[in-house]
GROMACS .gro file of C-alpha atoms in nm:
model
  476
    1MET     CA    1   1.735  -1.740  -1.833
    2SER     CA    2   1.375  -1.839  -1.755
    3GLU     CA    3   1.206  -1.613  -1.504
    4LYS     CA    4   1.087  -1.768  -1.179
    5LYS     CA    5   0.722  -1.704  -1.104
    6LEU     CA    6   0.557  -1.596  -0.779
    7GLY     CA    7   0.357  -1.850  -0.579
    8LEU     CA    8   0.050  -1.789  -0.362
    9MET     CA    9   0.243  -1.716  -0.040
   10ALA     CA   10   0.466  -1.459  -0.213
   11LEU     CA   11   0.161  -1.287  -0.363
   12ILE     CA   12  -0.019  -1.279  -0.027
   13ALA     CA   13   0.294  -1.132   0.133
   14LEU     CA   14   0.308  -0.862  -0.136
   15VAL     CA   15  -0.055  -0.767  -0.068
   16ILE     CA   16  -0.011  -0.758   0.310
   17GLY     CA   17   0.337  -0.607   0.289
   18SER     CA   18   0.218  -0.317   0.074
   19MET     CA   19  -0.088  -0.246   0.291
   20VAL     CA   20   0.077  -0.279   0.632
   21GLY     CA   21   0.326   0.006   0.643
   22GLY     CA   22   0.371   0.251   0.927
   23GLY     CA   23   0.007   0.360   0.947
   24VAL     CA   24  -0.121   0.058   1.138
   25PHE     CA   25   0.101   0.149   1.434
   26SER     CA   26  -0.071   0.489   1.463
   27LEU     CA   27  -0.431   0.368   1.439
   28PRO     CA   28  -0.520   0.394   1.813
   29GLN     CA   29  -0.446   0.767   1.832
   30ASN     CA   30  -0.576   0.839   1.481
   31PHE     CA   31  -0.916   0.688   1.556
   32ALA     CA   32  -0.939   0.820   1.913
   33SER     CA   33  -0.898   1.174   1.779
   34VAL     CA   34  -1.215   1.152   1.568
   35ALA     CA   35  -1.446   0.877   1.694
   36SER     CA   36  -1.591   0.689   1.990
   37PRO     CA   37  -1.584   0.308   2.011
   38GLY     CA   38  -1.940   0.281   1.873
   39ALA     CA   39  -1.866   0.503   1.575
   40LEU     CA   40  -1.543   0.313   1.515
   41LEU     CA   41  -1.728  -0.019   1.495
   42ILE     CA   42  -1.978   0.126   1.245
   43GLY     CA   43  -1.694   0.272   1.039
   44TRP     CA   44  -1.516  -0.064   1.028
   45LEU     CA   45  -1.838  -0.239   0.924
   46ILE     CA   46  -1.883  -0.004   0.628
   47THR     CA   47  -1.515  -0.035   0.536
   48ALA     CA   48  -1.526  -0.415   0.560
   49VAL     CA   49  -1.822  -0.437   0.321
   50GLY     CA   50  -1.665  -0.197   0.070
   51MET     CA   51  -1.317  -0.349   0.078
   52ILE     CA   52  -1.433  -0.711   0.066
   53CYS     CA   53  -1.644  -0.625  -0.238
   54LEU     CA   54  -1.343  -0.459  -0.398
   55ALA     CA   55  -1.122  -0.761  -0.325
   56LEU     CA   56  -1.382  -0.999  -0.472
   57ILE     CA   57  -1.405  -0.776  -0.781
   58TYR     CA   58  -1.028  -0.805  -0.829
   59GLN     CA   59  -1.057  -1.181  -0.786
   60ASN     CA   60  -1.332  -1.194  -1.049
   61LEU     CA   61  -1.147  -0.968  -1.295
   62SER     CA   62  -0.819  -1.157  -1.265
   63ALA     CA   63  -1.005  -1.478  -1.355
   64ARG     CA   64  -1.218  -1.334  -1.638
   65CYS     CA   65  -0.952  -1.112  -1.795
   66PRO     CA   66  -0.632  -1.322  -1.795
   67THR     CA   67  -0.470  -1.114  -2.071
   68LEU     CA   68  -0.475  -0.795  -1.864
   69GLU     CA   69  -0.137  -0.801  -1.691
   70GLY     CA   70  -0.128  -0.458  -1.525
   71GLY     CA   71  -0.421  -0.516  -1.294
   72ILE     CA   72  -0.545  -0.188  -1.154
   73TYR     CA   73  -0.422   0.012  -1.456
   74SER     CA   74  -0.522  -0.245  -1.718
   75TYR     CA   75  -0.878  -0.267  -1.587
   76ALA     CA   76  -0.921   0.110  -1.614
   77ARG     CA   77  -0.793   0.107  -1.972
   78ALA     CA   78  -0.996  -0.196  -2.082
   79GLY     CA   79  -1.314  -0.052  -1.938
   80PHE     CA   80  -1.288   0.315  -2.024
   81GLY     CA   81  -1.027   0.370  -2.294
   82ASP     CA   82  -0.664   0.468  -2.340
   83PHE     CA   83  -0.689   0.814  -2.182
   84ILE     CA   84  -0.841   0.688  -1.855
   85GLY     CA   85  -0.596   0.397  -1.857
   86PHE     CA   86  -0.298   0.628  -1.904
   87GLN     CA   87  -0.415   0.867  -1.632
   88SER     CA   88  -0.465   0.576  -1.392
   89ALA     CA   89  -0.112   0.451  -1.460
   90TRP     CA   90   0.029   0.806  -1.441
   91GLY     CA   91  -0.136   0.885  -1.107
   92TYR     CA   92  -0.060   0.544  -0.954
   93TRP     CA   93   0.306   0.562  -1.054
   94PHE     CA   94   0.355   0.911  -0.911
   95ALA     CA   95   0.176   0.825  -0.588
   96ALA     CA   96   0.379   0.503  -0.553
   97TRP     CA   97   0.727   0.649  -0.587
   98LEU     CA   98   0.646   0.965  -0.390
   99GLY     CA   99   0.506   0.738  -0.119
  100ASN     CA  100   0.843   0.564  -0.110
  101VAL     CA  101   1.009   0.897  -0.035
  102SER     CA  102   0.775   0.928   0.262
  103TYR     CA  103   0.848   0.568   0.369
  104SER     CA  104   1.221   0.642   0.359
  105VAL     CA  105   1.179   0.941   0.590
  106LEU     CA  106   0.951   0.741   0.821
  107LEU     CA  107   1.201   0.455   0.835
  108PHE     CA  108   1.479   0.674   0.970
  109SER     CA  109   1.241   0.860   1.198
  110ALA     CA  110   1.161   0.520   1.354
  111LEU     CA  111   1.531   0.432   1.372
  112SER     CA  112   1.585   0.748   1.579
  113PHE     CA  113   1.415   0.564   1.868
  114PHE     CA  114   1.734   0.359   1.891
  115PHE     CA  115   1.976   0.604   1.723
  116PRO     CA  116   1.879   0.964   1.813
  117VAL     CA  117   2.117   1.104   1.549
  118PHE     CA  118   1.846   1.048   1.285
  119GLY     CA  119   1.608   1.296   1.451
  120LEU     CA  120   1.279   1.331   1.261
  121GLY     CA  121   1.411   1.136   0.964
  122ASN     CA  122   1.474   1.437   0.741
  123ASN     CA  123   1.821   1.557   0.848
  124TRP     CA  124   2.135   1.494   0.641
  125GLN     CA  125   2.222   1.177   0.833
  126SER     CA  126   1.877   1.033   0.760
  127ILE     CA  127   1.880   1.132   0.392
  128LEU     CA  128   2.224   0.975   0.353
  129GLY     CA  129   2.101   0.656   0.520
  130ALA     CA  130   1.778   0.656   0.314
  131SER     CA  131   1.981   0.696  -0.005
  132ILE     CA  132   2.195   0.395   0.086
  133VAL     CA  133   1.880   0.189   0.160
  134LEU     CA  134   1.724   0.304  -0.168
  135TRP     CA  135   2.010   0.175  -0.380
  136LEU     CA  136   2.042  -0.146  -0.180
  137VAL     CA  137   1.674  -0.213  -0.254
  138HIS     CA  138   1.742  -0.114  -0.616
  139ALA     CA  139   2.021  -0.373  -0.640
  140LEU     CA  140   1.798  -0.634  -0.481
  141VAL     CA  141   1.510  -0.579  -0.728
  142LEU     CA  142   1.758  -0.593  -1.018
  143ARG     CA  143   1.848  -0.945  -0.904
  144GLY     CA  144   1.495  -1.055  -0.985
  145VAL     CA  145   1.137  -1.016  -0.871
  146GLN     CA  146   1.142  -1.362  -0.712
  147GLU     CA  147   1.426  -1.277  -0.472
  148THR     CA  148   1.264  -0.944  -0.386
  149ALA     CA  149   0.935  -1.118  -0.312
  150MET     CA  150   1.110  -1.377  -0.093
  151ILE     CA  151   1.269  -1.110   0.128
  152ASN     CA  152   0.939  -0.922   0.140
  153THR     CA  153   0.770  -1.243   0.259
  154VAL     CA  154   1.017  -1.275   0.548
  155LEU     CA  155   0.968  -0.909   0.648
  156THR     CA  156   0.591  -0.944   0.623
  157VAL     CA  157   0.587  -1.250   0.850
  158VAL     CA  158   0.801  -1.073   1.111
  159LYS     CA  159   0.595  -0.753   1.120
  160VAL     CA  160   0.270  -0.951   1.141
  161LEU     CA  161   0.417  -1.141   1.438
  162VAL     CA  162   0.494  -0.808   1.609
  163LEU     CA  163   0.134  -0.699   1.557
  164LEU     CA  164   0.006  -1.032   1.689
  165VAL     CA  165   0.214  -0.986   2.005
  166PHE     CA  166   0.056  -0.641   2.045
  167ILE     CA  167  -0.292  -0.785   1.995
  168ALA     CA  168  -0.232  -1.065   2.246
  169ALA     CA  169  -0.113  -0.814   2.508
  170VAL     CA  170  -0.411  -0.578   2.464
  171VAL     CA  171  -0.656  -0.871   2.471
  172ILE     CA  172  -0.525  -0.957   2.818
  173ALA     CA  173  -0.532  -0.591   2.931
  174PHE     CA  174  -0.872  -0.514   2.774
  175ARG     CA  175  -1.136  -0.379   3.016
  176ILE     CA  176  -1.497  -0.362   2.902
  177GLY     CA  177  -1.566  -0.073   3.141
  178ILE     CA  178  -1.310   0.147   2.968
  179PHE     CA  179  -1.444   0.046   2.625
  180THR     CA  180  -1.808   0.131   2.705
  181ALA     CA  181  -1.753   0.437   2.927
  182ASP     CA  182  -1.843   0.678   2.645
  183PHE     CA  183  -1.947   0.431   2.376
  184TRP     CA  184  -2.121   0.684   2.146
  185GLY     CA  185  -1.893   0.981   2.213
  186ARG     CA  186  -2.143   1.198   2.399
  187MET     CA  187  -1.863   1.342   2.611
  188MET     CA  188  -1.591   1.366   2.346
  189LEU     CA  189  -1.483   1.699   2.199
  190VAL     CA  190  -1.347   1.762   1.850
  191ASN     CA  191  -1.247   2.122   1.778
  192GLY     CA  192  -1.439   2.235   2.085
  193SER     CA  193  -1.772   2.071   1.999
  194HIS     CA  194  -1.948   1.738   2.042
  195PRO     CA  195  -1.945   1.567   1.701
  196ALA     CA  196  -2.257   1.391   1.574
  197LEU     CA  197  -2.238   1.017   1.516
  198PHE     CA  198  -2.232   1.065   1.138
  199GLU     CA  199  -1.935   1.301   1.164
  200GLN     CA  200  -1.753   1.051   1.384
  201VAL     CA  201  -1.815   0.768   1.136
  202LYS     CA  202  -1.703   0.990   0.848
  203GLY     CA  203  -1.387   1.069   1.045
  204THR     CA  204  -1.305   0.700   1.073
  205MET     CA  205  -1.358   0.656   0.700
  206LEU     CA  206  -1.101   0.924   0.626
  207ILE     CA  207  -0.846   0.705   0.806
  208THR     CA  208  -0.956   0.368   0.665
  209THR     CA  209  -0.937   0.515   0.314
  210TRP     CA  210  -0.556   0.503   0.331
  211VAL     CA  211  -0.470   0.192   0.532
  212PHE     CA  212  -0.596  -0.039   0.256
  213VAL     CA  213  -0.396   0.117  -0.025
  214GLY     CA  214  -0.202  -0.179  -0.162
  215ILE     CA  215  -0.495  -0.420  -0.185
  216GLU     CA  216  -0.425  -0.430  -0.560
  217GLY     CA  217  -0.065  -0.548  -0.508
  218ALA     CA  218  -0.111  -0.897  -0.655
  219THR     CA  219  -0.283  -0.759  -0.966
  220VAL     CA  220   0.002  -0.517  -1.038
  221VAL     CA  221   0.247  -0.807  -1.066
  222SER     CA  222  -0.006  -1.046  -1.225
  223SER     CA  223   0.228  -1.124  -1.515
  224ARG     CA  224   0.475  -1.265  -1.259
  225ALA     CA  225   0.227  -1.504  -1.095
  226ALA     CA  226   0.282  -1.880  -1.132
  227LYS     CA  227  -0.095  -1.942  -1.139
  228ARG     CA  228  -0.351  -1.691  -1.256
  229ALA     CA  229  -0.602  -1.809  -0.992
  230ASP     CA  230  -0.354  -1.721  -0.715
  231ILE     CA  231  -0.389  -1.348  -0.790
  232GLY     CA  232  -0.750  -1.336  -0.677
  233LYS     CA  233  -0.686  -1.568  -0.383
  234ALA     CA  234  -0.393  -1.356  -0.262
  235THR     CA  235  -0.600  -1.037  -0.287
  236VAL     CA  236  -0.889  -1.175  -0.080
  237ILE     CA  237  -0.669  -1.352   0.179
  238GLY     CA  238  -0.442  -1.048   0.217
  239LEU     CA  239  -0.740  -0.815   0.254
  240LEU     CA  240  -0.911  -1.031   0.518
  241GLY     CA  241  -0.587  -1.072   0.711
  242CYS     CA  242  -0.520  -0.698   0.720
  243LEU     CA  243  -0.883  -0.621   0.804
  244VAL     CA  244  -0.871  -0.847   1.111
  245ILE     CA  245  -0.541  -0.696   1.226
  246TYR     CA  246  -0.658  -0.337   1.177
  247VAL     CA  247  -0.987  -0.391   1.359
  248LEU     CA  248  -0.825  -0.568   1.654
  249VAL     CA  249  -0.543  -0.312   1.691
  250SER     CA  250  -0.780  -0.013   1.686
  251VAL     CA  251  -1.082  -0.152   1.875
  252LEU     CA  252  -0.896  -0.336   2.152
  253SER     CA  253  -0.680  -0.031   2.225
  254MET     CA  254  -0.997   0.156   2.323
  255GLY     CA  255  -1.046  -0.095   2.602
  256VAL     CA  256  -0.696  -0.048   2.741
  257LEU     CA  257  -0.673   0.333   2.762
  258ASP     CA  258  -0.962   0.579   2.760
  259GLN     CA  259  -1.024   0.784   2.448
  260ALA     CA  260  -0.874   1.107   2.581
  261THR     CA  261  -0.552   0.930   2.682
  262LEU     CA  262  -0.527   0.756   2.344
  263ASN     CA  263  -0.579   1.086   2.166
  264GLY     CA  264  -0.293   1.238   2.365
  265LEU     CA  265  -0.039   0.970   2.269
  266LYS     CA  266   0.234   1.055   2.022
  267ASN     CA  267   0.262   0.834   1.717
  268PRO     CA  268   0.326   0.550   1.669
  269SER     CA  269   0.058   0.533   1.939
  270THR     CA  270   0.069   0.153   1.965
  271ALA     CA  271   0.400   0.209   2.145
  272GLY     CA  272   0.224   0.407   2.418
  273VAL     CA  273  -0.055   0.150   2.444
  274LEU     CA  274   0.185  -0.144   2.475
  275GLU     CA  275   0.411   0.047   2.714
  276SER     CA  276   0.111   0.095   2.945
  277VAL     CA  277   0.063  -0.282   2.945
  278ILE     CA  278   0.415  -0.431   2.965
  279GLY     CA  279   0.645  -0.133   3.022
  280ILE     CA  280   0.921   0.029   2.815
  281TRP     CA  281   0.992  -0.297   2.632
  282GLY     CA  282   0.652  -0.262   2.471
  283ALA     CA  283   0.750   0.071   2.318
  284ARG     CA  284   1.079  -0.075   2.196
  285LEU     CA  285   0.904  -0.371   2.038
  286VAL     CA  286   0.667  -0.140   1.852
  287ALA     CA  287   0.956   0.079   1.736
  288ALA     CA  288   1.129  -0.230   1.596
  289GLY     CA  289   0.801  -0.335   1.437
  290VAL     CA  290   0.764   0.002   1.267
  291ILE     CA  291   1.117  -0.026   1.125
  292LEU     CA  292   1.055  -0.373   0.984
  293SER     CA  293   0.708  -0.281   0.863
  294VAL     CA  294   0.820   0.029   0.677
  295ALA     CA  295   1.120  -0.156   0.531
  296GLY     CA  296   0.886  -0.423   0.395
  297ALA     CA  297   0.644  -0.168   0.253
  298LEU     CA  298   0.934   0.019   0.092
  299LEU     CA  299   1.045  -0.302  -0.076
  300ALA     CA  300   0.696  -0.393  -0.200
  301TRP     CA  301   0.621  -0.046  -0.333
  302THR     CA  302   0.957  -0.026  -0.510
  303LEU     CA  303   0.850  -0.337  -0.698
  304PHE     CA  304   0.506  -0.191  -0.780
  305ALA     CA  305   0.644   0.150  -0.879
  306SER     CA  306   0.878  -0.008  -1.134
  307GLU     CA  307   0.640  -0.283  -1.253
  308LEU     CA  308   0.341  -0.068  -1.346
  309PRO     CA  309   0.515   0.165  -1.597
  310PHE     CA  310   0.686  -0.146  -1.739
  311VAL     CA  311   0.348  -0.309  -1.809
  312ALA     CA  312   0.199   0.019  -1.933
  313ALA     CA  313   0.492   0.060  -2.174
  314LYS     CA  314   0.441  -0.295  -2.306
  315ASP     CA  315   0.081  -0.191  -2.380
  316GLY     CA  316   0.203   0.119  -2.566
  317MET     CA  317   0.078   0.360  -2.300
  318PHE     CA  318   0.419   0.466  -2.162
  319PRO     CA  319   0.738   0.536  -2.362
  320LYS     CA  320   0.899   0.221  -2.499
  321ILE     CA  321   1.217   0.276  -2.297
  322PHE     CA  322   1.029   0.148  -1.989
  323THR     CA  323   0.998  -0.201  -2.146
  324LYS     CA  324   1.366  -0.288  -2.113
  325THR     CA  325   1.452  -0.572  -1.876
  326ASN     CA  326   1.778  -0.722  -1.756
  327ALA     CA  327   1.891  -1.086  -1.767
  328ASN     CA  328   1.693  -1.158  -1.449
  329GLY     CA  329   1.367  -1.034  -1.600
  330SER     CA  330   1.355  -0.722  -1.382
  331PRO     CA  331   1.220  -0.400  -1.540
  332SER     CA  332   1.564  -0.240  -1.516
  333THR     CA  333   1.509   0.089  -1.701
  334SER     CA  334   1.179   0.152  -1.525
  335LEU     CA  335   1.353   0.083  -1.194
  336TRP     CA  336   1.641   0.322  -1.270
  337ILE     CA  337   1.403   0.603  -1.368
  338THR     CA  338   1.175   0.546  -1.069
  339ASN     CA  339   1.452   0.526  -0.811
  340GLY     CA  340   1.632   0.820  -0.971
  341LEU     CA  341   1.320   1.028  -0.905
  342ILE     CA  342   1.302   0.898  -0.547
  343GLN     CA  343   1.667   0.998  -0.491
  344LEU     CA  344   1.598   1.345  -0.630
  345PHE     CA  345   1.306   1.396  -0.396
  346LEU     CA  346   1.495   1.260  -0.097
  347LEU     CA  347   1.736   1.548  -0.153
  348LEU     CA  348   1.439   1.780  -0.190
  349THR     CA  349   1.316   1.681   0.156
  350LEU     CA  350   1.655   1.790   0.293
  351PHE     CA  351   1.684   2.125   0.114
  352CYS     CA  352   1.320   2.210   0.047
  353SER     CA  353   1.092   2.011   0.273
  354ALA     CA  354   0.791   2.231   0.194
  355GLY     CA  355   0.828   2.161  -0.178
  356TYR     CA  356   0.822   1.788  -0.126
  357GLN     CA  357   0.526   1.806   0.113
  358ALA     CA  358   0.332   2.014  -0.140
  359LEU     CA  359   0.390   1.764  -0.421
  360PHE     CA  360   0.314   1.471  -0.190
  361SER     CA  361  -0.020   1.632  -0.099
  362ILE     CA  362  -0.096   1.666  -0.469
  363ALA     CA  363  -0.007   1.304  -0.552
  364THR     CA  364  -0.151   1.126  -0.247
  365ALA     CA  365  -0.510   1.089  -0.370
  366ALA     CA  366  -0.407   1.013  -0.730
  367ILE     CA  367  -0.393   0.646  -0.635
  368LEU     CA  368  -0.768   0.632  -0.558
  369PRO     CA  369  -0.939   0.675  -0.901
  370PRO     CA  370  -0.795   0.344  -1.031
  371TYR     CA  371  -0.989   0.166  -0.753
  372LEU     CA  372  -1.309   0.332  -0.873
  373PHE     CA  373  -1.241   0.242  -1.237
  374SER     CA  374  -1.157  -0.119  -1.147
  375ALA     CA  375  -1.487  -0.159  -0.962
  376ALA     CA  376  -1.674   0.018  -1.243
  377TYR     CA  377  -1.514  -0.217  -1.498
  378GLY     CA  378  -1.631  -0.516  -1.295
  379LEU     CA  379  -1.982  -0.366  -1.294
  380LYS     CA  380  -1.962  -0.300  -1.668
  381LEU     CA  381  -1.868  -0.661  -1.745
  382ALA     CA  382  -2.152  -0.789  -1.527
  383ILE     CA  383  -2.403  -0.561  -1.705
  384THR     CA  384  -2.289  -0.638  -2.061
  385GLY     CA  385  -2.216  -1.007  -2.005
  386GLU     CA  386  -1.876  -0.972  -2.172
  387ASN     CA  387  -1.638  -1.256  -2.072
  388TYR     CA  388  -1.933  -1.452  -1.925
  389ARG     CA  389  -2.065  -1.781  -2.058
  390VAL     CA  390  -2.412  -1.784  -2.213
  391GLY     CA  391  -2.666  -1.831  -1.937
  392GLU     CA  392  -2.412  -1.779  -1.656
  393SER     CA  393  -2.557  -1.597  -1.356
  394ARG     CA  394  -2.430  -1.242  -1.310
  395THR     CA  395  -2.639  -1.143  -1.007
  396ARG     CA  396  -2.354  -1.176  -0.755
  397ASP     CA  397  -2.110  -0.983  -0.972
  398LEU     CA  398  -2.368  -0.711  -1.041
  399ALA     CA  399  -2.413  -0.660  -0.667
  400LEU     CA  400  -2.037  -0.663  -0.604
  401GLY     CA  401  -1.975  -0.420  -0.890
  402LEU     CA  402  -2.246  -0.180  -0.773
  403ILE     CA  403  -2.130  -0.177  -0.410
  404GLY     CA  404  -1.764  -0.159  -0.514
  405THR     CA  405  -1.830   0.131  -0.750
  406LEU     CA  406  -2.024   0.323  -0.486
  407TYR     CA  407  -1.743   0.256  -0.240
  408GLY     CA  408  -1.490   0.378  -0.498
  409PHE     CA  409  -1.683   0.705  -0.522
  410TRP     CA  410  -1.683   0.719  -0.142
  411LEU     CA  411  -1.304   0.679  -0.129
  412CYS     CA  412  -1.260   0.972  -0.365
  413TYR     CA  413  -1.511   1.179  -0.166
  414ALA     CA  414  -1.348   1.090   0.166
  415ALA     CA  415  -1.012   1.212   0.033
  416GLY     CA  416  -1.163   1.561   0.032
  417SER     CA  417  -0.928   1.841  -0.068
  418GLN     CA  418  -0.653   1.592  -0.152
  419MET     CA  419  -0.869   1.467  -0.439
  420LEU     CA  420  -0.892   1.823  -0.573
  421LEU     CA  421  -0.517   1.864  -0.539
  422SER     CA  422  -0.459   1.549  -0.744
  423SER     CA  423  -0.611   1.727  -1.046
  424LEU     CA  424  -0.288   1.932  -1.055
  425LEU     CA  425  -0.105   1.605  -1.125
  426PHE     CA  426  -0.353   1.472  -1.379
  427VAL     CA  427  -0.347   1.788  -1.596
  428PRO     CA  428   0.026   1.750  -1.683
  429GLY     CA  429  -0.066   1.388  -1.751
  430VAL     CA  430  -0.301   1.516  -2.024
  431LEU     CA  431  -0.009   1.684  -2.199
  432VAL     CA  432   0.214   1.378  -2.164
  433PHE     CA  433  -0.065   1.158  -2.303
  434LEU     CA  434  -0.109   1.384  -2.609
  435TRP     CA  435   0.266   1.397  -2.668
  436HIS     CA  436   0.292   1.018  -2.645
  437GLN     CA  437  -0.003   0.969  -2.879
  438LYS     CA  438   0.165   1.194  -3.137
  439THR     CA  439   0.495   1.005  -3.110
  440GLN     CA  440   0.299   0.683  -3.162
  441ARG     CA  441   0.143   0.839  -3.474
  442ALA     CA  442  -0.204   0.756  -3.348
  443GLU     CA  443  -0.484   0.821  -3.596
  444ARG     CA  444  -0.683   1.005  -3.329
  445LEU     CA  445  -0.528   1.168  -3.025
  446TRP     CA  446  -0.839   1.092  -2.823
  447LYS     CA  447  -1.208   1.019  -2.843
  448GLY     CA  448  -1.476   1.281  -2.790
  449TYR     CA  449  -1.563   1.177  -2.435
  450GLU     CA  450  -1.194   1.172  -2.343
  451ALA     CA  451  -1.162   1.535  -2.453
  452LEU     CA  452  -1.458   1.621  -2.229
  453ILE     CA  453  -1.291   1.447  -1.934
  454ALA     CA  454  -0.965   1.634  -2.003
  455THR     CA  455  -1.155   1.964  -2.016
  456PHE     CA  456  -1.324   1.881  -1.686
  457LEU     CA  457  -0.984   1.805  -1.529
  458VAL     CA  458  -0.846   2.140  -1.644
  459ILE     CA  459  -1.148   2.324  -1.498
  460ILE     CA  460  -1.112   2.142  -1.164
  461ALA     CA  461  -0.738   2.220  -1.161
  462CYS     CA  462  -0.808   2.591  -1.220
  463ILE     CA  463  -1.061   2.594  -0.936
  464THR     CA  464  -0.809   2.417  -0.712
  465VAL     CA  465  -0.536   2.671  -0.792
  466TYR     CA  466  -0.781   2.949  -0.703
  467MET     CA  467  -0.869   2.777  -0.373
  468ILE     CA  468  -0.498   2.741  -0.289
  469ALA     CA  469  -0.438   3.108  -0.370
  470THR     CA  470  -0.727   3.218  -0.149
  471GLY     CA  471  -0.627   2.990   0.139
  472HIS     CA  472  -0.924   2.752   0.116
  473ILE     CA  473  -0.685   2.462   0.050
  474THR     CA  474  -0.339   2.430   0.200
  475LEU     CA  475  -0.044   2.229   0.071
  476GLY     CA  476   0.167   2.010   0.299
   0.00000   0.00000   0.00000
């Protein structure tokens, strides 16, 4: 059976669907807790420059490197060797499927708005419901990537419509006097003190670091695209669409309710904002939007979490068992292993919530280094001229690569202690990489610089363990 390929709209929906999860509905309170309107605008400007550069880098790489089918993982490997490539795939995979555990809990927490029996989303009723949803999604993905993408497209359209309704309502209710009352945060308090503008901007960046995770969605499924050029287009269009939505949701809310009131809202705070504008129906609309949004993100990330190890296995980086597909072309074995792990950790959230939260803290930032390596690979190609025609200008790509690489470093820095915690995930990855290399009968287990990187990871992990033991870093 010939596999159906994904068109431009399906790829755009995957990018938007993976980025727009539950976080967008909490942006008003999240930003109000750390920044004034002026600082928020500066933070968004910096984020826009960094993310647009990153999206354009992905567009450039997808066009210049058509044989690299794993996108974010493949770029890391092509640019910096097998060890970096494996670690990028390892960290991305863990962060993806652990994130789906979190999405499952969030989904039933949102459902509790209509069905209180689900509580906070981590009681036995919620875990049972999440398990049923997990295996329904599993069955759907087994039917083929095309069908999964089609349903994701429908969910993405619906949740974007909910956000557009929110934006339209807050545009009407927006009051410039509320927005400018304390524009630079001279009266705001964070932990009992007045934060400097730089600290406010940095606070916004800590939030924007996470809401764009998923920008690489089209590159992860690049082998499924009908047209190679659509991968780059989908990445840029999806990024710009999400950027506009995020900015409008967060900035306009600060002109509806004052900063102190926004900060006091419970999440999803867009419910409180919309309720203040149109009444209780606003809160109900947002709750429904969260449910649909999280369901869509869960679907998209299930696809990514099974696709990436499948591609890595085809490249010889993951065990060969991950390469098996079913008659519909779905990466069946990879999907079974991935969703089996999700099911295990759903049970862990029920019986040992602290254990899951600890591992989730460790894995969260592991998804960020691949962004840095992708940008650095784009910069490397522009410097060396590899994959460029003789005489072709590289000035634009050099600038994009430099800004994107610096922004990649910023993302890792902004993650703070979570980046240190991720070293505890990458160190076991070193052992798995060595074991896999031996089973592949590789002539050399790794190159000299890769051994230095591994040593550095081990040292950072030891320091992190010490900081956890002494209370300087907390898990959960």
